[in-house]
Coordinates of C-alpha atoms and ligand atoms in Angstrom, one line a residue:
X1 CA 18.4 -20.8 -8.0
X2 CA 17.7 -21.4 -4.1
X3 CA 16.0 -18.0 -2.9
X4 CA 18.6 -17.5 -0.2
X5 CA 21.4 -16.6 -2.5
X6 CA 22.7 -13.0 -1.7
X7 CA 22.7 -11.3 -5.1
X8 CA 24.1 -7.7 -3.2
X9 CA 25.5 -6.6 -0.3
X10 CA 25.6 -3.2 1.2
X11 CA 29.4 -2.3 0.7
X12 CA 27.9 0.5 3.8
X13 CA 26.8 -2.3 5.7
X14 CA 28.4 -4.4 8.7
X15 CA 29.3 -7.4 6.1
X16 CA 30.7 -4.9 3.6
X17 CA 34.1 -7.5 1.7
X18 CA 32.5 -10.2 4.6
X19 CA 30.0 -11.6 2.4
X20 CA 29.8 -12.1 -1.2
X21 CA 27.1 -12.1 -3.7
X22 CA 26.6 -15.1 -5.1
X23 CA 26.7 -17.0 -1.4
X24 CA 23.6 -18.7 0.6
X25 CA 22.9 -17.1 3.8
X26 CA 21.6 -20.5 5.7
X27 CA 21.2 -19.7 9.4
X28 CA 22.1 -16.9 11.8
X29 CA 22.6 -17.6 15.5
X30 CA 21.6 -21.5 14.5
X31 CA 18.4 -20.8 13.9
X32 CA 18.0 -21.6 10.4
X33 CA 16.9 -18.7 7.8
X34 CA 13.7 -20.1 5.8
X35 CA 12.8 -16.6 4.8
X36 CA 13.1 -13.2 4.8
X37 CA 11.0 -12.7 7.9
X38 CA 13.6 -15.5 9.4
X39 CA 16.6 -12.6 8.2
X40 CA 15.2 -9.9 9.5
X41 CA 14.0 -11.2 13.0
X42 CA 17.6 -13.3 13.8
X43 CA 19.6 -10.8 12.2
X44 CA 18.3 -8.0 14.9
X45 CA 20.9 -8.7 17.8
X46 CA 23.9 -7.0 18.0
X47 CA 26.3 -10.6 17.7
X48 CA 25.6 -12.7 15.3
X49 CA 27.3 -15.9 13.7
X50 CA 26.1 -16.5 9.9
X51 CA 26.5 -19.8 8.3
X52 CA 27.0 -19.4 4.6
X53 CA 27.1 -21.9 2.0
X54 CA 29.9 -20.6 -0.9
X55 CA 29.0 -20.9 -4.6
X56 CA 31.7 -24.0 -4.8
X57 CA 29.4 -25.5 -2.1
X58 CA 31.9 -24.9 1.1
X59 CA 30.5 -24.1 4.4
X60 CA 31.5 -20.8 6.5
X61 CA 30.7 -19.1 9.3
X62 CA 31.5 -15.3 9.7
X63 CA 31.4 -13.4 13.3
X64 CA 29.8 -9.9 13.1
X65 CA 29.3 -7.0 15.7
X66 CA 27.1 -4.5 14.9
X67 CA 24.2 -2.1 16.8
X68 CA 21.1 -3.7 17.4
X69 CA 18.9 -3.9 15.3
X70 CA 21.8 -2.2 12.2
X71 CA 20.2 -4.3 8.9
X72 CA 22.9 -6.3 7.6
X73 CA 22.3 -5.2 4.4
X74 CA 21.7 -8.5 2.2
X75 CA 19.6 -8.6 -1.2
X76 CA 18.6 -11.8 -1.9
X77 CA 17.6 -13.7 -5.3
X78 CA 13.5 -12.4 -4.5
X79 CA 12.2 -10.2 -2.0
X80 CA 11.0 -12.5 0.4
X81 CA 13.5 -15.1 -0.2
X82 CA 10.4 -17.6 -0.9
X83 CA 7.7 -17.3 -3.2
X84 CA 4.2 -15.3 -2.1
X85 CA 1.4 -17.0 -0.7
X86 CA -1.5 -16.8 -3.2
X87 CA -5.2 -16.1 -1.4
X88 CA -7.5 -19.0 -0.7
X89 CA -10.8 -16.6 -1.0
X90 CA -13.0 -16.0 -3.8
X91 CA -14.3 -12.4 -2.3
X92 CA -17.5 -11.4 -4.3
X93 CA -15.5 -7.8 -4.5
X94 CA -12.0 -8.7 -5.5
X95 CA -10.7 -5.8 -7.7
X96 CA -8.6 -8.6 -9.3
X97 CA -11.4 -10.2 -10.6
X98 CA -12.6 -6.9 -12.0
X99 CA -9.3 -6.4 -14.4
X100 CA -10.0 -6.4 -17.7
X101 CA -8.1 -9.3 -19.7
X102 CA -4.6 -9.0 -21.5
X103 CA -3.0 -7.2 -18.7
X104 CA 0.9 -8.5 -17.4
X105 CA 0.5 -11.6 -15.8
X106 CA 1.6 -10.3 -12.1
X107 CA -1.7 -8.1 -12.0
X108 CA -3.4 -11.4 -11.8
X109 CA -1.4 -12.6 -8.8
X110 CA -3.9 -13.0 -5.5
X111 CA -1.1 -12.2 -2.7
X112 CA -2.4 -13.6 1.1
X113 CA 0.9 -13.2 2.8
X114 CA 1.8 -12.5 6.4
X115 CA 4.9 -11.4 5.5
X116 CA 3.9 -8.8 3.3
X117 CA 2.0 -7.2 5.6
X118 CA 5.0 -6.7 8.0
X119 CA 7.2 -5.9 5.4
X120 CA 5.4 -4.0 2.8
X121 CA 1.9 -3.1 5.0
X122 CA -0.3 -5.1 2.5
X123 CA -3.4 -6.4 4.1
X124 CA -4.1 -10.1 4.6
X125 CA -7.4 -11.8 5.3
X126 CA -6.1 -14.9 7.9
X127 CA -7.4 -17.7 6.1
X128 CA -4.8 -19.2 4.3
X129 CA -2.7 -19.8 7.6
X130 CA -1.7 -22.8 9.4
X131 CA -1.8 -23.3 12.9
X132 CA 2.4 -23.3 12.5
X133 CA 2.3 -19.7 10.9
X134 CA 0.2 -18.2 13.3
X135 CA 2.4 -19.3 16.1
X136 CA 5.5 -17.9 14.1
X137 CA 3.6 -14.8 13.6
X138 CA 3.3 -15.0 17.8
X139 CA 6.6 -16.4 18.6
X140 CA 8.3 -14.1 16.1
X141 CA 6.3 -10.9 17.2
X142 CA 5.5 -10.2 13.8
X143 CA 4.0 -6.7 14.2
X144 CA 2.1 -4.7 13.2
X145 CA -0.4 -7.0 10.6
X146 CA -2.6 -5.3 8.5
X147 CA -5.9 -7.1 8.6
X148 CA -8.6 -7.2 5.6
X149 CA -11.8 -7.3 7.8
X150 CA -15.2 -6.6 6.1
X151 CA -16.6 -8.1 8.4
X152 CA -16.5 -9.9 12.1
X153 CA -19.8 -12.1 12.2
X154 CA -18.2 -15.2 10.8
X155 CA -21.0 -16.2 8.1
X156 CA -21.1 -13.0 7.0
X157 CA -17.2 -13.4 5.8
X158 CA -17.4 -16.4 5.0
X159 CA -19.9 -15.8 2.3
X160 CA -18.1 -12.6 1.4
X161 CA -14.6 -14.2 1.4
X162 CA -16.0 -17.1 -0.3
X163 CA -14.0 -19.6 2.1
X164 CA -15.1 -21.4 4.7
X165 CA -12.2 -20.8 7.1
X166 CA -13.1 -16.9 6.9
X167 CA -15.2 -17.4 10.1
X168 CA -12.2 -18.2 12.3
X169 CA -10.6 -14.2 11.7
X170 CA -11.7 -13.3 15.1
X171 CA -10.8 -15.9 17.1
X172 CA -7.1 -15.5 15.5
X173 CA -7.0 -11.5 16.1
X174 CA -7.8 -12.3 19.6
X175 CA -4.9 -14.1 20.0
X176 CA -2.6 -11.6 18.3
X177 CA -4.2 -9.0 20.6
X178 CA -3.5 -11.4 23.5
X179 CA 0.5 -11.5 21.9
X180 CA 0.5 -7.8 22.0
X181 CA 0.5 -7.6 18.1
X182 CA -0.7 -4.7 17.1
X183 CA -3.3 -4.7 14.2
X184 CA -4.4 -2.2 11.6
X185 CA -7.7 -2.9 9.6
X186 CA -9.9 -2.5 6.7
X187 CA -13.2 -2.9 5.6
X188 CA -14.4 -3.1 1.9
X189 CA -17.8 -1.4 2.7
X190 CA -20.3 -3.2 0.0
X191 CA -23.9 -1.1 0.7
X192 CA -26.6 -4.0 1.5
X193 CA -23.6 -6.9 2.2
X194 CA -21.6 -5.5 5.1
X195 CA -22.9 -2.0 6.1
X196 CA -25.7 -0.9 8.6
X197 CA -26.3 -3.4 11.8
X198 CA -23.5 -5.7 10.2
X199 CA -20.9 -2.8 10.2
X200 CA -21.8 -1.3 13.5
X201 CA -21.4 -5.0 14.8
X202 CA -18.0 -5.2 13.0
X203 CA -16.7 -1.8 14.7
X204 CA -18.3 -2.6 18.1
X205 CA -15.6 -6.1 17.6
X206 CA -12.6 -4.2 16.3
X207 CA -13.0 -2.3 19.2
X208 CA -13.7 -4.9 21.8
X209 CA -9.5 -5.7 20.7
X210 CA -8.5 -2.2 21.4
X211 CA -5.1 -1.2 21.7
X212 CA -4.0 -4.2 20.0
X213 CA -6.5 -3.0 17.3
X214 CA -5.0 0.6 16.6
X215 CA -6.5 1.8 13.4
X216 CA -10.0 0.3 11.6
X217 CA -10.4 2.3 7.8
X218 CA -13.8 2.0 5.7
X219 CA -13.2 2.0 1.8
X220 CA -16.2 2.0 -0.3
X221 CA -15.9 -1.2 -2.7
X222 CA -14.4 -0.3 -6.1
X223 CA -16.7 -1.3 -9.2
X224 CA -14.9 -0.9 -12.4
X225 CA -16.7 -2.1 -15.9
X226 CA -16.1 -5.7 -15.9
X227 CA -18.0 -7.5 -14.0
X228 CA -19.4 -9.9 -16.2
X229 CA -20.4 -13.4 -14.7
X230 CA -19.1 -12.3 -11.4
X231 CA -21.9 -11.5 -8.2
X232 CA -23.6 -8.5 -8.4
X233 CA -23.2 -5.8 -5.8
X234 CA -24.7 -2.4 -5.8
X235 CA -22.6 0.8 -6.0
X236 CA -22.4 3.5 -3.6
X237 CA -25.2 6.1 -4.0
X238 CA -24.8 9.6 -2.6
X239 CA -27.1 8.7 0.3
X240 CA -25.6 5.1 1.0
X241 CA -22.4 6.8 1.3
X242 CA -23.6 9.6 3.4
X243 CA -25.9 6.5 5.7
X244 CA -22.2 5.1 6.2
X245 CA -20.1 8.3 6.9
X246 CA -22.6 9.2 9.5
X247 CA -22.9 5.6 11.0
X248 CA -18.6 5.7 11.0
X249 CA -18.4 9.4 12.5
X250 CA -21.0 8.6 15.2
X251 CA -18.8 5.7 16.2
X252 CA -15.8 7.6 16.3
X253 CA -17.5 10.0 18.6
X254 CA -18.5 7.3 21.2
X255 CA -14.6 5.8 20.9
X256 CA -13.2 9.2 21.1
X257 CA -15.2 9.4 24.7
X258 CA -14.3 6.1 25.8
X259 CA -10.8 5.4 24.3
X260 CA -9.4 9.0 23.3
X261 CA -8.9 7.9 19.8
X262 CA -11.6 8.1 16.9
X263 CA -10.3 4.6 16.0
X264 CA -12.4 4.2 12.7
X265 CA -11.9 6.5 9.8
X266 CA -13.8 6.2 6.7
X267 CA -11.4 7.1 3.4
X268 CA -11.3 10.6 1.2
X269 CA -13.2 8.4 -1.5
X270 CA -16.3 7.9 0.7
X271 CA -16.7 11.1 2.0
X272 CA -16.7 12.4 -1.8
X273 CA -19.2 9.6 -2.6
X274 CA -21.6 11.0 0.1
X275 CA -20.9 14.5 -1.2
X276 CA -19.4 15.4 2.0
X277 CA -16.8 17.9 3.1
X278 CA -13.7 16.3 4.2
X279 CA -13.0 16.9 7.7
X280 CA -10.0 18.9 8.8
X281 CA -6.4 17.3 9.0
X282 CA -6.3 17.1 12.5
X283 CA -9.3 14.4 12.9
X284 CA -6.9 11.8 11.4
X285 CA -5.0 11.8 14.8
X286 CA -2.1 10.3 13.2
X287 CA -2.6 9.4 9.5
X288 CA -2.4 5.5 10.0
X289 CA -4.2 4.6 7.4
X290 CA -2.6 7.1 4.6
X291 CA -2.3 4.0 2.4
X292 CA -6.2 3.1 2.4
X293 CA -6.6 7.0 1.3
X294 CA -7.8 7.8 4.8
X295 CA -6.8 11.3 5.1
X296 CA -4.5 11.7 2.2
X297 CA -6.1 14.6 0.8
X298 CA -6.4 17.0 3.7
X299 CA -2.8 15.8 4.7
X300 CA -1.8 16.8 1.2
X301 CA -3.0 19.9 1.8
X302 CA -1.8 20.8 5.0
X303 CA 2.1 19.5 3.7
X304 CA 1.5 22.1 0.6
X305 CA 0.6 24.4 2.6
X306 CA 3.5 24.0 4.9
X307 CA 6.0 24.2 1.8
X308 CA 4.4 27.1 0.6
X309 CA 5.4 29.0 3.3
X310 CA 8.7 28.5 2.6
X311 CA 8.8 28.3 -1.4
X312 CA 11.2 30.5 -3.4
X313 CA 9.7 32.4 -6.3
X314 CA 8.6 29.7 -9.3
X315 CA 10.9 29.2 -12.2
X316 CA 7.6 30.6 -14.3
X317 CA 7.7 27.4 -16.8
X318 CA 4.6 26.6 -18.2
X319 CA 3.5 22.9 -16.8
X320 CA 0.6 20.7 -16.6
X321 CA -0.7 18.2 -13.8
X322 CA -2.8 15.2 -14.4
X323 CA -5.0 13.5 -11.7
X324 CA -7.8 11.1 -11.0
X325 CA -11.2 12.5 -10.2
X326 CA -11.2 12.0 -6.8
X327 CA -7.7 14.2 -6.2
X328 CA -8.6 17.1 -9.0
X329 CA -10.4 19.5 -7.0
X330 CA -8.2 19.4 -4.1
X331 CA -5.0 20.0 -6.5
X332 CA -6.7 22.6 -8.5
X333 CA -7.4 24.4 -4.6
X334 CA -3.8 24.2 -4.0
X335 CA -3.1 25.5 -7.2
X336 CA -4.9 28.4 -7.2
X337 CA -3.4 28.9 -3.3
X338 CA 0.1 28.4 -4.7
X339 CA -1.2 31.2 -7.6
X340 CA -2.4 33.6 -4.7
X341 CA 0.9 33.4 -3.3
X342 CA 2.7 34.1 -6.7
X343 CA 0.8 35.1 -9.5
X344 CA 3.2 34.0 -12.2
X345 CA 3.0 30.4 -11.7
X346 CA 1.6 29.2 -15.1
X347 CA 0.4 25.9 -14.2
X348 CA -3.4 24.2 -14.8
X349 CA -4.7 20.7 -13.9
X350 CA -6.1 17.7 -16.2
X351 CA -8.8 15.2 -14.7
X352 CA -8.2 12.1 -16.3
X353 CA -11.5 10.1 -16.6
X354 CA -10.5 6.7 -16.1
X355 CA -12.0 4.9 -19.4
X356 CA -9.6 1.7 -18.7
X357 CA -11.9 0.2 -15.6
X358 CA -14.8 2.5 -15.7
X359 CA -15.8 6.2 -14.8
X360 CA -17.1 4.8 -11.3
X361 CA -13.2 4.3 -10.1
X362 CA -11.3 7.9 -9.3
X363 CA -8.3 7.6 -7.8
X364 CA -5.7 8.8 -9.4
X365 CA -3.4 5.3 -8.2
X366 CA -5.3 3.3 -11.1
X367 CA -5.0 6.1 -14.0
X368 CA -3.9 4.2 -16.6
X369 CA -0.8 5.3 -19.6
X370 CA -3.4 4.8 -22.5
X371 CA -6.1 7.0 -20.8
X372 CA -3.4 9.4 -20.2
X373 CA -2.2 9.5 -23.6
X374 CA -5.6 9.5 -25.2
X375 CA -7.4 12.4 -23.3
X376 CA -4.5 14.7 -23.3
X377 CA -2.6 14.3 -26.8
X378 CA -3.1 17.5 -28.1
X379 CA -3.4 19.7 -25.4
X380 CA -1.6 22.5 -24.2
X381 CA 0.7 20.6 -21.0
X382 CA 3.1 23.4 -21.0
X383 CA 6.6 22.3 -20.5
X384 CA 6.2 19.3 -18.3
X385 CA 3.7 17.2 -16.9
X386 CA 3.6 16.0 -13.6
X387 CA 1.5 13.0 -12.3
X388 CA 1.1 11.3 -9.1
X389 CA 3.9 8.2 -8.8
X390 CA 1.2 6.2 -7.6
X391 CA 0.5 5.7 -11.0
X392 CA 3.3 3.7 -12.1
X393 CA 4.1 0.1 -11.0
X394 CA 7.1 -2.4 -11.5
X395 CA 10.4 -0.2 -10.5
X396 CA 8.2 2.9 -11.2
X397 CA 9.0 2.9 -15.1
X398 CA 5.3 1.5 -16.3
X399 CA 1.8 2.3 -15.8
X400 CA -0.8 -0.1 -14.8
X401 CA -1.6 -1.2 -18.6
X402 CA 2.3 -1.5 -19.4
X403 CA 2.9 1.4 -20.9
X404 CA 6.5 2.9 -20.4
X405 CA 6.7 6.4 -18.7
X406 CA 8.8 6.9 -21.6
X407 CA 6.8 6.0 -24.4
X408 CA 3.6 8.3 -22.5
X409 CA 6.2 11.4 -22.1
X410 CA 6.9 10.5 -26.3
X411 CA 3.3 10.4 -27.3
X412 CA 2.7 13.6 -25.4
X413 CA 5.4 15.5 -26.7
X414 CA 6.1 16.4 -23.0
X415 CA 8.6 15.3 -20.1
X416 CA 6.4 13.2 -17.1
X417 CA 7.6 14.0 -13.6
X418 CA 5.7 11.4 -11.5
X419 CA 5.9 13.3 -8.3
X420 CA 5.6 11.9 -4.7
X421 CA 2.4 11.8 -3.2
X422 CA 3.8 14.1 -0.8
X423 CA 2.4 18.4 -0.5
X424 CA 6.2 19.4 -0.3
X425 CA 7.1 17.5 -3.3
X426 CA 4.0 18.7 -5.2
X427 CA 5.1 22.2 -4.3
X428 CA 8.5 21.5 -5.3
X429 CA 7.4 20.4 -8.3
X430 CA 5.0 23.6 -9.4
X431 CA 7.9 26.1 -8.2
X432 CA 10.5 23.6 -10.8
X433 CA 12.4 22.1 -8.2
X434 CA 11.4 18.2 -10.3
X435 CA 12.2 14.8 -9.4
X436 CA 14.1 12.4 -11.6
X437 CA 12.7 10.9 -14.1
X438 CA 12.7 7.0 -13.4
X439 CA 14.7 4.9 -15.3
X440 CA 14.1 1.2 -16.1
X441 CA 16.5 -1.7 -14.4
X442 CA 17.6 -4.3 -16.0
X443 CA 16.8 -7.0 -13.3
X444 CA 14.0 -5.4 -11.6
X445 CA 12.1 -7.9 -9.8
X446 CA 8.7 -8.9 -11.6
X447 CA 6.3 -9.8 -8.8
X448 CA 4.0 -7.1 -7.7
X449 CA 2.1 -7.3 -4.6
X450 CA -1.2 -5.9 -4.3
X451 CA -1.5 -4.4 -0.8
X452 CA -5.2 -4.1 -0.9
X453 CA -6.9 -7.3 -0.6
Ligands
LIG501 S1 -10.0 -9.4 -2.5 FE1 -7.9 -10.1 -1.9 S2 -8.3 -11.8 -0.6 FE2 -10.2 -11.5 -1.7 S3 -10.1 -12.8 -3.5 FE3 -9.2 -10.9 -4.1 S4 -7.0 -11.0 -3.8 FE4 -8.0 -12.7 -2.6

């Protein structure tokens, strides 16, 4: 089935009765629609002319008027109406690489794509792009990329990356910056690879391409338990981390001088690696890197705290919450805030020790159904168990090992609410104002992107 087949159409939308399911969208305006970057970027303007091919094979064209920049509402047969580009790299800290065996074949999948990172924010390392897809990246104004980093002195990354085109990153941010793309990045901090002189030579780079460069995080590499046969890299220590929080912060002093924005943020995780108090909410400026976990805890906080302000009395229903290491203390402190405030709330929280990749990873995103299962059948969870949604994958009905939402909420003898990684929700969901339960779709899509290369 070509990829460019509409399978739904917004009956909302501008093309509501206009456009069938079923029918190819082939170009808009003339310019012909290769992919779903293509729809989006030709479909902005306020009149367009679509060319559709009919499931009979007829051609016709269709006239709309709609506001600028109005989506036309279209599903097509995938998500980006083309298949993902797989990474060219062999990065000596892939987390994919780290995944034990017998897992669903899309947590394999090594996506490099430029067009998830516009669409979806996942981050993408620049060497697997031609010359042509640079300049559509330019031409098209494809903005903002999110830009896997680690490091900017080119032999550095290219031993890292394992791929000898990972040298040229620069060169091709500079010419985004000169395009007026804006770039968000990341580094994977690996202690004795890419931190010390070469991550104070990386920053000093990231911010030579400031504005264009608005937001650099620093994530300590993930370990989990199988690495077998793969290179070896040390783990954090408390004082590596706290050498690298320190380095980061001192940076973000000089930039905060010179540019009026911190620029580099190191995440929650590495701050609790060096044994360090987070800093307050408002040092995050704007919370642009929430999805590297830069800030996500104290932002978590402040949005309870916010709610709880303004929270009705609880329903007083016993209930349970079960989180990573990494989020438990900060979720027990809100608890016990939310229990200052009303004393009846009967709630209590479970850190989940992550036995599926290894006690060294924390974050409550990679808690697995069987670890759930296994460390809290038999406890007392009250009436319902919440967990964070970042937990499940594929339409939000499975955790990361396949088990079903469903089949965990059986074993436990206890509805799961996976609740937004948001404070208000949270607090909604203590005080038994719950989200629904996820259901699973018959045609969900079965690709999974992993936004963190
Ligand atoms: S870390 Fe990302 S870019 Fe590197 S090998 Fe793994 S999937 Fe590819």
């Amino acid at each position: 089935m070509p990829r460019n087949v509409i399978r739904h159409v917004d009956q909302n939308g501008p093309l509501a009765r206009r456009v069938r399911p079923g029918e190819a969208l082939l170009s808009v305006n003339g310019k012909l629609i290769r992919d779903v970057l293509d729809y989006k970027y030709y479909s902005y303007d306020r009149d367009l002319l679509l060319e559709l091919r009919t499931p009979e094979g007829k051609i016709r064209l269709v006239r709309v008027r709609k506001p600028e920049g109005l989506d036309l509402g279209l599903d097509f047969e995938t998500y980006l109406m083309d298949r993902p580009r797989a990474c060219a790299n062999r990065c000596v800290f892939c987390f994919i690489d780290q995944n034990p065996p017998g897992m669903r074949k899309s947590i394999y999948f090594k996506d490099d794509d430029a067009r998830l990172s516009f669409l979806m924010g996942c981050y993408i390392t620049l060497t697997n792009l031609t010359e042509r897809e640079i300049m559509r990246i330019i031409d098209l104004h494809v903005s903002p990329v999110n830009i896997s980093v680690h490091a900017t002195d080119p032999a550095l990354r290219t031993a890292m990356l394992g791929n000898p085109r990972a040298g040229e990153a620069l060169d091709i941010m500079r010419r985004f910056a000169a395009a007026g793309i804006t770039m968000n990045c990341q580094i994977v901090c690996c202690p004795g690879l890419n931190d010390g002189a070469a991550l104070a030579r990386t920053m000093e780079d990231l911010k030579a391409l400031y504005p264009a460069v608005r937001s650099v995080s620093v994530v300590p590499v993930g370990l989990t338990r199988y690495r077998d046969g793969l290179p070896q890299l040390t783990p954090f220590s408390e004082g590596s981390a706290r050498g690298v929080v320190e380095q980061v912060t001192q940076f973000g002093n000089k930039c905060m001088e010179e540019l009026g924005t911190r620029l580099v943020f190191c995440s929650d995780e590495l701050y609790q690696k060096a044994g360090l108090p987070l800093p307050p909410d408002g040092f995050y400026e704007e919370h642009v890197q929430l999805e590297n976990g830069v800030g996500m805890l104290r932002l978590l906080e402040a949005e309870f705290e916010s709610a709880l302000c303004t929270a009705d009395a609880p329903d007083g229903v016993p209930f349970s919450i079960a989180t990573g290491a990494a989020a438990a203390p900060m979720i027990e402190k809100l608890l016990f805030s939310a229990r200052e405030k009303y004393g009846k709330l009967n709630g209590r929280v479970y850190t989940i020790r992550n036995d599926f990749f290894g006690s060294g990873v924390t974050v409550a995103g990679l808690v697995t159904g069987g670890d759930l299962i296994s460390q809290l059948r038999g406890r007392d969870l009250g009436a319902r168990l919440l967990i964070s949604a970042d937990m499940l994958r594929r339409e939000e009905v499975d955790f990361l090992d396949s088990v079903p939402l469903g089949d965990a909420a059986e074993a436990l003898g206890v509805p799961i609410y996976p609740v937004a990684c948001d404070g208000g929700a949270l607090c909604d969901a203590m005080f038994g104002i719950l989200p629904e339960i996820p259901q699973p779709a018959a045609d969900a899509e079965e690709t999974e992107y992993n936004k963190y290369n």
